[in-house]
């Protein structure tokens, strides 16, 4: 697990966006696993800008989102499909039919979960999986106690996650308590995982993920076993780490090595 600690949320977004830009230049027909939440918004805006300036293209990209609320139709403003369309897809040159979000309103969610896994496999697997992290260490909607080998499935949300996401729902809207989410096993198969976290509210989750035992109690800790995960955090999200200076030291060496290779 590579941990990169940067000054602020803008720097986190740029570092993450660079990884996607480089991937697109190397492989225009990349398969991206995408995330919702407020954390990746700045990264999406950077990619939109690069796309609109003609530096990168998403025309051959296929995408698979991590998760979706159950029982919300795609046109519902709180659905993750709506979020992705509004915040990202409609501003870039991606073919909307190549974008996938778990079907939260499927008649048979169990079949839909299997089909989602099948579609990811048929696309050749995910090249880069983008992640945020919940305050309780969840990734996607894999809440604490999730099986670390889980596949796409229906998952019940914790009280904490429901409370954290309540801010997006108005009082007269029923907030879903169930979701469809890629499993931790699904996420672990991505060739590269890029996890972003900003702000002090994520500090304990980051500490548990990076330093804690690999445990279903902190689902993100499974990424300690992933061969290529980059965790990009700002100073506030890194503030509970025991030894942030060591990660900065490693990153300085990584950058020097990269400069040497490119020279
Ligand atoms: C939701 C999503 C997660 C996301 C998390 C954190 O629960 N299912 O994928 O990482 O929220 O969201 P935020 O980035 O807004 O803190």
mmCIF file with all atom_site columns, C-alpha atoms in Angstrom, residues 125-233:
data_model
loop_
_atom_site.group_PDB
_atom_site.id
_atom_site.type_symbol
_atom_site.label_atom_id
_atom_site.label_alt_id
_atom_site.label_comp_id
_atom_site.label_asym_id
_atom_site.label_entity_id
_atom_site.label_seq_id
_atom_site.pdbx_PDB_ins_code
_atom_site.Cartn_x
_atom_site.Cartn_y
_atom_site.Cartn_z
_atom_site.occupancy
_atom_site.B_iso_or_equiv
_atom_site.pdbx_formal_charge
_atom_site.auth_seq_id
_atom_site.auth_comp_id
_atom_site.auth_asym_id
_atom_site.auth_atom_id
_atom_site.pdbx_PDB_model_num
ATOM 1   C CA . UNK A 1 125 ? -11.692 -6.565  -15.421 1.00 0.00 ? 125 UNK A CA 1
ATOM 2   C CA . UNK A 1 126 ? -11.068 -3.146  -13.930 1.00 0.00 ? 126 UNK A CA 1
ATOM 3   C CA . UNK A 1 127 ? -7.830  -1.294  -14.705 1.00 0.00 ? 127 UNK A CA 1
ATOM 4   C CA . UNK A 1 128 ? -8.213  1.407   -12.045 1.00 0.00 ? 128 UNK A CA 1
ATOM 5   C CA . UNK A 1 129 ? -10.707 1.329   -9.187  1.00 0.00 ? 129 UNK A CA 1
ATOM 6   C CA . UNK A 1 130 ? -11.321 4.728   -7.612  1.00 0.00 ? 130 UNK A CA 1
ATOM 7   C CA . UNK A 1 131 ? -12.422 4.691   -3.963  1.00 0.00 ? 131 UNK A CA 1
ATOM 8   C CA . UNK A 1 132 ? -13.412 7.036   -1.186  1.00 0.00 ? 132 UNK A CA 1
ATOM 9   C CA . UNK A 1 133 ? -13.736 5.776   2.373   1.00 0.00 ? 133 UNK A CA 1
ATOM 10  C CA . UNK A 1 134 ? -16.500 6.010   4.934   1.00 0.00 ? 134 UNK A CA 1
ATOM 11  C CA . UNK A 1 135 ? -15.759 7.228   8.470   1.00 0.00 ? 135 UNK A CA 1
ATOM 12  C CA . UNK A 1 136 ? -16.272 3.648   9.626   1.00 0.00 ? 136 UNK A CA 1
ATOM 13  C CA . UNK A 1 137 ? -13.775 2.314   7.071   1.00 0.00 ? 137 UNK A CA 1
ATOM 14  C CA . UNK A 1 138 ? -16.329 1.200   4.480   1.00 0.00 ? 138 UNK A CA 1
ATOM 15  C CA . UNK A 1 139 ? -15.430 1.065   0.797   1.00 0.00 ? 139 UNK A CA 1
ATOM 16  C CA . UNK A 1 140 ? -18.290 1.126   -1.690  1.00 0.00 ? 140 UNK A CA 1
ATOM 17  C CA . UNK A 1 141 ? -21.066 0.144   0.684   1.00 0.00 ? 141 UNK A CA 1
ATOM 18  C CA . UNK A 1 142 ? -19.075 -2.710  2.235   1.00 0.00 ? 142 UNK A CA 1
ATOM 19  C CA . UNK A 1 143 ? -19.845 -1.882  5.822   1.00 0.00 ? 143 UNK A CA 1
ATOM 20  C CA . UNK A 1 144 ? -17.899 -3.175  8.863   1.00 0.00 ? 144 UNK A CA 1
ATOM 21  C CA . UNK A 1 145 ? -18.301 -6.965  9.222   1.00 0.00 ? 145 UNK A CA 1
ATOM 22  C CA . UNK A 1 146 ? -18.437 -7.377  5.420   1.00 0.00 ? 146 UNK A CA 1
ATOM 23  C CA . UNK A 1 147 ? -16.822 -10.552 4.174   1.00 0.00 ? 147 UNK A CA 1
ATOM 24  C CA . UNK A 1 148 ? -13.378 -9.666  2.831   1.00 0.00 ? 148 UNK A CA 1
ATOM 25  C CA . UNK A 1 149 ? -13.952 -12.028 -0.125  1.00 0.00 ? 149 UNK A CA 1
ATOM 26  C CA . UNK A 1 150 ? -17.453 -10.710 -0.887  1.00 0.00 ? 150 UNK A CA 1
ATOM 27  C CA . UNK A 1 151 ? -18.764 -10.179 -4.421  1.00 0.00 ? 151 UNK A CA 1
ATOM 28  C CA . UNK A 1 152 ? -21.403 -7.745  -5.704  1.00 0.00 ? 152 UNK A CA 1
ATOM 29  C CA . UNK A 1 153 ? -24.439 -8.137  -3.460  1.00 0.00 ? 153 UNK A CA 1
ATOM 30  C CA . UNK A 1 154 ? -27.209 -6.457  -1.514  1.00 0.00 ? 154 UNK A CA 1
ATOM 31  C CA . UNK A 1 155 ? -25.832 -4.823  1.613   1.00 0.00 ? 155 UNK A CA 1
ATOM 32  C CA . UNK A 1 156 ? -27.612 -3.260  4.573   1.00 0.00 ? 156 UNK A CA 1
ATOM 33  C CA . UNK A 1 157 ? -26.281 0.152   5.566   1.00 0.00 ? 157 UNK A CA 1
ATOM 34  C CA . UNK A 1 158 ? -25.180 0.916   9.121   1.00 0.00 ? 158 UNK A CA 1
ATOM 35  C CA . UNK A 1 159 ? -26.874 3.592   11.210  1.00 0.00 ? 159 UNK A CA 1
ATOM 36  C CA . UNK A 1 160 ? -23.659 5.625   10.965  1.00 0.00 ? 160 UNK A CA 1
ATOM 37  C CA . UNK A 1 161 ? -23.603 5.570   7.158   1.00 0.00 ? 161 UNK A CA 1
ATOM 38  C CA . UNK A 1 162 ? -27.311 6.364   6.972   1.00 0.00 ? 162 UNK A CA 1
ATOM 39  C CA . UNK A 1 163 ? -26.714 9.352   9.290   1.00 0.00 ? 163 UNK A CA 1
ATOM 40  C CA . UNK A 1 164 ? -23.646 10.495  7.298   1.00 0.00 ? 164 UNK A CA 1
ATOM 41  C CA . UNK A 1 165 ? -25.570 10.424  4.030   1.00 0.00 ? 165 UNK A CA 1
ATOM 42  C CA . UNK A 1 166 ? -28.799 11.905  5.452   1.00 0.00 ? 166 UNK A CA 1
ATOM 43  C CA . UNK A 1 167 ? -27.585 15.378  4.468   1.00 0.00 ? 167 UNK A CA 1
ATOM 44  C CA . UNK A 1 168 ? -28.313 14.573  0.817   1.00 0.00 ? 168 UNK A CA 1
ATOM 45  C CA . UNK A 1 169 ? -31.977 13.665  1.426   1.00 0.00 ? 169 UNK A CA 1
ATOM 46  C CA . UNK A 1 170 ? -34.755 16.125  2.186   1.00 0.00 ? 170 UNK A CA 1
ATOM 47  C CA . UNK A 1 171 ? -37.098 15.447  5.105   1.00 0.00 ? 171 UNK A CA 1
ATOM 48  C CA . UNK A 1 172 ? -39.956 14.204  2.919   1.00 0.00 ? 172 UNK A CA 1
ATOM 49  C CA . UNK A 1 173 ? -37.697 11.715  1.078   1.00 0.00 ? 173 UNK A CA 1
ATOM 50  C CA . UNK A 1 174 ? -37.331 8.148   2.298   1.00 0.00 ? 174 UNK A CA 1
ATOM 51  C CA . UNK A 1 175 ? -33.648 7.371   2.651   1.00 0.00 ? 175 UNK A CA 1
ATOM 52  C CA . UNK A 1 176 ? -32.765 3.851   1.498   1.00 0.00 ? 176 UNK A CA 1
ATOM 53  C CA . UNK A 1 177 ? -31.318 1.477   4.063   1.00 0.00 ? 177 UNK A CA 1
ATOM 54  C CA . UNK A 1 178 ? -30.161 -1.090  1.504   1.00 0.00 ? 178 UNK A CA 1
ATOM 55  C CA . UNK A 1 179 ? -27.686 -0.887  -1.330  1.00 0.00 ? 179 UNK A CA 1
ATOM 56  C CA . UNK A 1 180 ? -26.141 -2.951  -4.091  1.00 0.00 ? 180 UNK A CA 1
ATOM 57  C CA . UNK A 1 181 ? -22.366 -2.797  -3.859  1.00 0.00 ? 181 UNK A CA 1
ATOM 58  C CA . UNK A 1 182 ? -19.377 -4.419  -5.490  1.00 0.00 ? 182 UNK A CA 1
ATOM 59  C CA . UNK A 1 183 ? -17.865 -6.747  -2.910  1.00 0.00 ? 183 UNK A CA 1
ATOM 60  C CA . UNK A 1 184 ? -14.448 -6.421  -1.346  1.00 0.00 ? 184 UNK A CA 1
ATOM 61  C CA . UNK A 1 185 ? -13.351 -9.438  -3.397  1.00 0.00 ? 185 UNK A CA 1
ATOM 62  C CA . UNK A 1 186 ? -14.541 -7.609  -6.535  1.00 0.00 ? 186 UNK A CA 1
ATOM 63  C CA . UNK A 1 187 ? -12.581 -4.481  -5.608  1.00 0.00 ? 187 UNK A CA 1
ATOM 64  C CA . UNK A 1 188 ? -9.473  -6.543  -4.796  1.00 0.00 ? 188 UNK A CA 1
ATOM 65  C CA . UNK A 1 189 ? -9.388  -7.809  -8.402  1.00 0.00 ? 189 UNK A CA 1
ATOM 66  C CA . UNK A 1 190 ? -8.870  -4.324  -9.825  1.00 0.00 ? 190 UNK A CA 1
ATOM 67  C CA . UNK A 1 191 ? -5.374  -4.009  -11.271 1.00 0.00 ? 191 UNK A CA 1
ATOM 68  C CA . UNK A 1 192 ? -4.803  -0.679  -9.512  1.00 0.00 ? 192 UNK A CA 1
ATOM 69  C CA . UNK A 1 193 ? -6.768  0.836   -6.630  1.00 0.00 ? 193 UNK A CA 1
ATOM 70  C CA . UNK A 1 194 ? -6.698  4.591   -6.001  1.00 0.00 ? 194 UNK A CA 1
ATOM 71  C CA . UNK A 1 195 ? -8.259  5.614   -2.694  1.00 0.00 ? 195 UNK A CA 1
ATOM 72  C CA . UNK A 1 196 ? -8.763  9.288   -1.863  1.00 0.00 ? 196 UNK A CA 1
ATOM 73  C CA . UNK A 1 197 ? -9.507  10.763  1.551   1.00 0.00 ? 197 UNK A CA 1
ATOM 74  C CA . UNK A 1 198 ? -9.568  14.350  2.746   1.00 0.00 ? 198 UNK A CA 1
ATOM 75  C CA . UNK A 1 199 ? -10.443 16.036  6.014   1.00 0.00 ? 199 UNK A CA 1
ATOM 76  C CA . UNK A 1 200 ? -10.038 15.177  9.655   1.00 0.00 ? 200 UNK A CA 1
ATOM 77  C CA . UNK A 1 201 ? -13.271 13.179  9.800   1.00 0.00 ? 201 UNK A CA 1
ATOM 78  C CA . UNK A 1 202 ? -11.483 10.439  7.813   1.00 0.00 ? 202 UNK A CA 1
ATOM 79  C CA . UNK A 1 203 ? -8.325  10.354  9.951   1.00 0.00 ? 203 UNK A CA 1
ATOM 80  C CA . UNK A 1 204 ? -9.306  7.416   12.166  1.00 0.00 ? 204 UNK A CA 1
ATOM 81  C CA . UNK A 1 205 ? -10.526 5.360   9.195   1.00 0.00 ? 205 UNK A CA 1
ATOM 82  C CA . UNK A 1 206 ? -7.237  6.003   7.378   1.00 0.00 ? 206 UNK A CA 1
ATOM 83  C CA . UNK A 1 207 ? -5.242  4.953   10.433  1.00 0.00 ? 207 UNK A CA 1
ATOM 84  C CA . UNK A 1 208 ? -7.277  1.747   10.791  1.00 0.00 ? 208 UNK A CA 1
ATOM 85  C CA . UNK A 1 209 ? -6.912  0.976   7.084   1.00 0.00 ? 209 UNK A CA 1
ATOM 86  C CA . UNK A 1 210 ? -3.153  1.600   6.903   1.00 0.00 ? 210 UNK A CA 1
ATOM 87  C CA . UNK A 1 211 ? -1.951  0.475   10.334  1.00 0.00 ? 211 UNK A CA 1
ATOM 88  C CA . UNK A 1 212 ? -4.672  -1.656  11.806  1.00 0.00 ? 212 UNK A CA 1
ATOM 89  C CA . UNK A 1 213 ? -5.122  -5.395  11.541  1.00 0.00 ? 213 UNK A CA 1
ATOM 90  C CA . UNK A 1 214 ? -6.656  -6.698  8.310   1.00 0.00 ? 214 UNK A CA 1
ATOM 91  C CA . UNK A 1 215 ? -10.150 -7.099  9.610   1.00 0.00 ? 215 UNK A CA 1
ATOM 92  C CA . UNK A 1 216 ? -13.766 -7.110  8.507   1.00 0.00 ? 216 UNK A CA 1
ATOM 93  C CA . UNK A 1 217 ? -14.218 -4.457  11.173  1.00 0.00 ? 217 UNK A CA 1
ATOM 94  C CA . UNK A 1 218 ? -12.421 -2.027  8.846   1.00 0.00 ? 218 UNK A CA 1
ATOM 95  C CA . UNK A 1 219 ? -13.308 -3.230  5.321   1.00 0.00 ? 219 UNK A CA 1
ATOM 96  C CA . UNK A 1 220 ? -10.728 -0.912  3.694   1.00 0.00 ? 220 UNK A CA 1
ATOM 97  C CA . UNK A 1 221 ? -7.952  -2.719  5.618   1.00 0.00 ? 221 UNK A CA 1
ATOM 98  C CA . UNK A 1 222 ? -8.313  -5.582  3.089   1.00 0.00 ? 222 UNK A CA 1
ATOM 99  C CA . UNK A 1 223 ? -6.384  -3.305  0.721   1.00 0.00 ? 223 UNK A CA 1
ATOM 100 C CA . UNK A 1 224 ? -3.226  -4.045  2.737   1.00 0.00 ? 224 UNK A CA 1
ATOM 101 C CA . UNK A 1 225 ? -3.322  -7.350  0.826   1.00 0.00 ? 225 UNK A CA 1
ATOM 102 C CA . UNK A 1 226 ? -3.780  -5.672  -2.591  1.00 0.00 ? 226 UNK A CA 1
ATOM 103 C CA . UNK A 1 227 ? -0.616  -5.583  -4.699  1.00 0.00 ? 227 UNK A CA 1
ATOM 104 C CA . UNK A 1 228 ? -1.156  -2.095  -6.158  1.00 0.00 ? 228 UNK A CA 1
ATOM 105 C CA . UNK A 1 229 ? -3.064  0.363   -3.998  1.00 0.00 ? 229 UNK A CA 1
ATOM 106 C CA . UNK A 1 230 ? -2.311  4.079   -3.819  1.00 0.00 ? 230 UNK A CA 1
ATOM 107 C CA . UNK A 1 231 ? -3.852  5.949   -0.879  1.00 0.00 ? 231 UNK A CA 1
ATOM 108 C CA . UNK A 1 232 ? -3.838  9.701   -1.498  1.00 0.00 ? 232 UNK A CA 1
ATOM 109 C CA . UNK A 1 233 ? -4.665  11.836  1.534   1.00 0.00 ? 233 UNK A CA 1
#
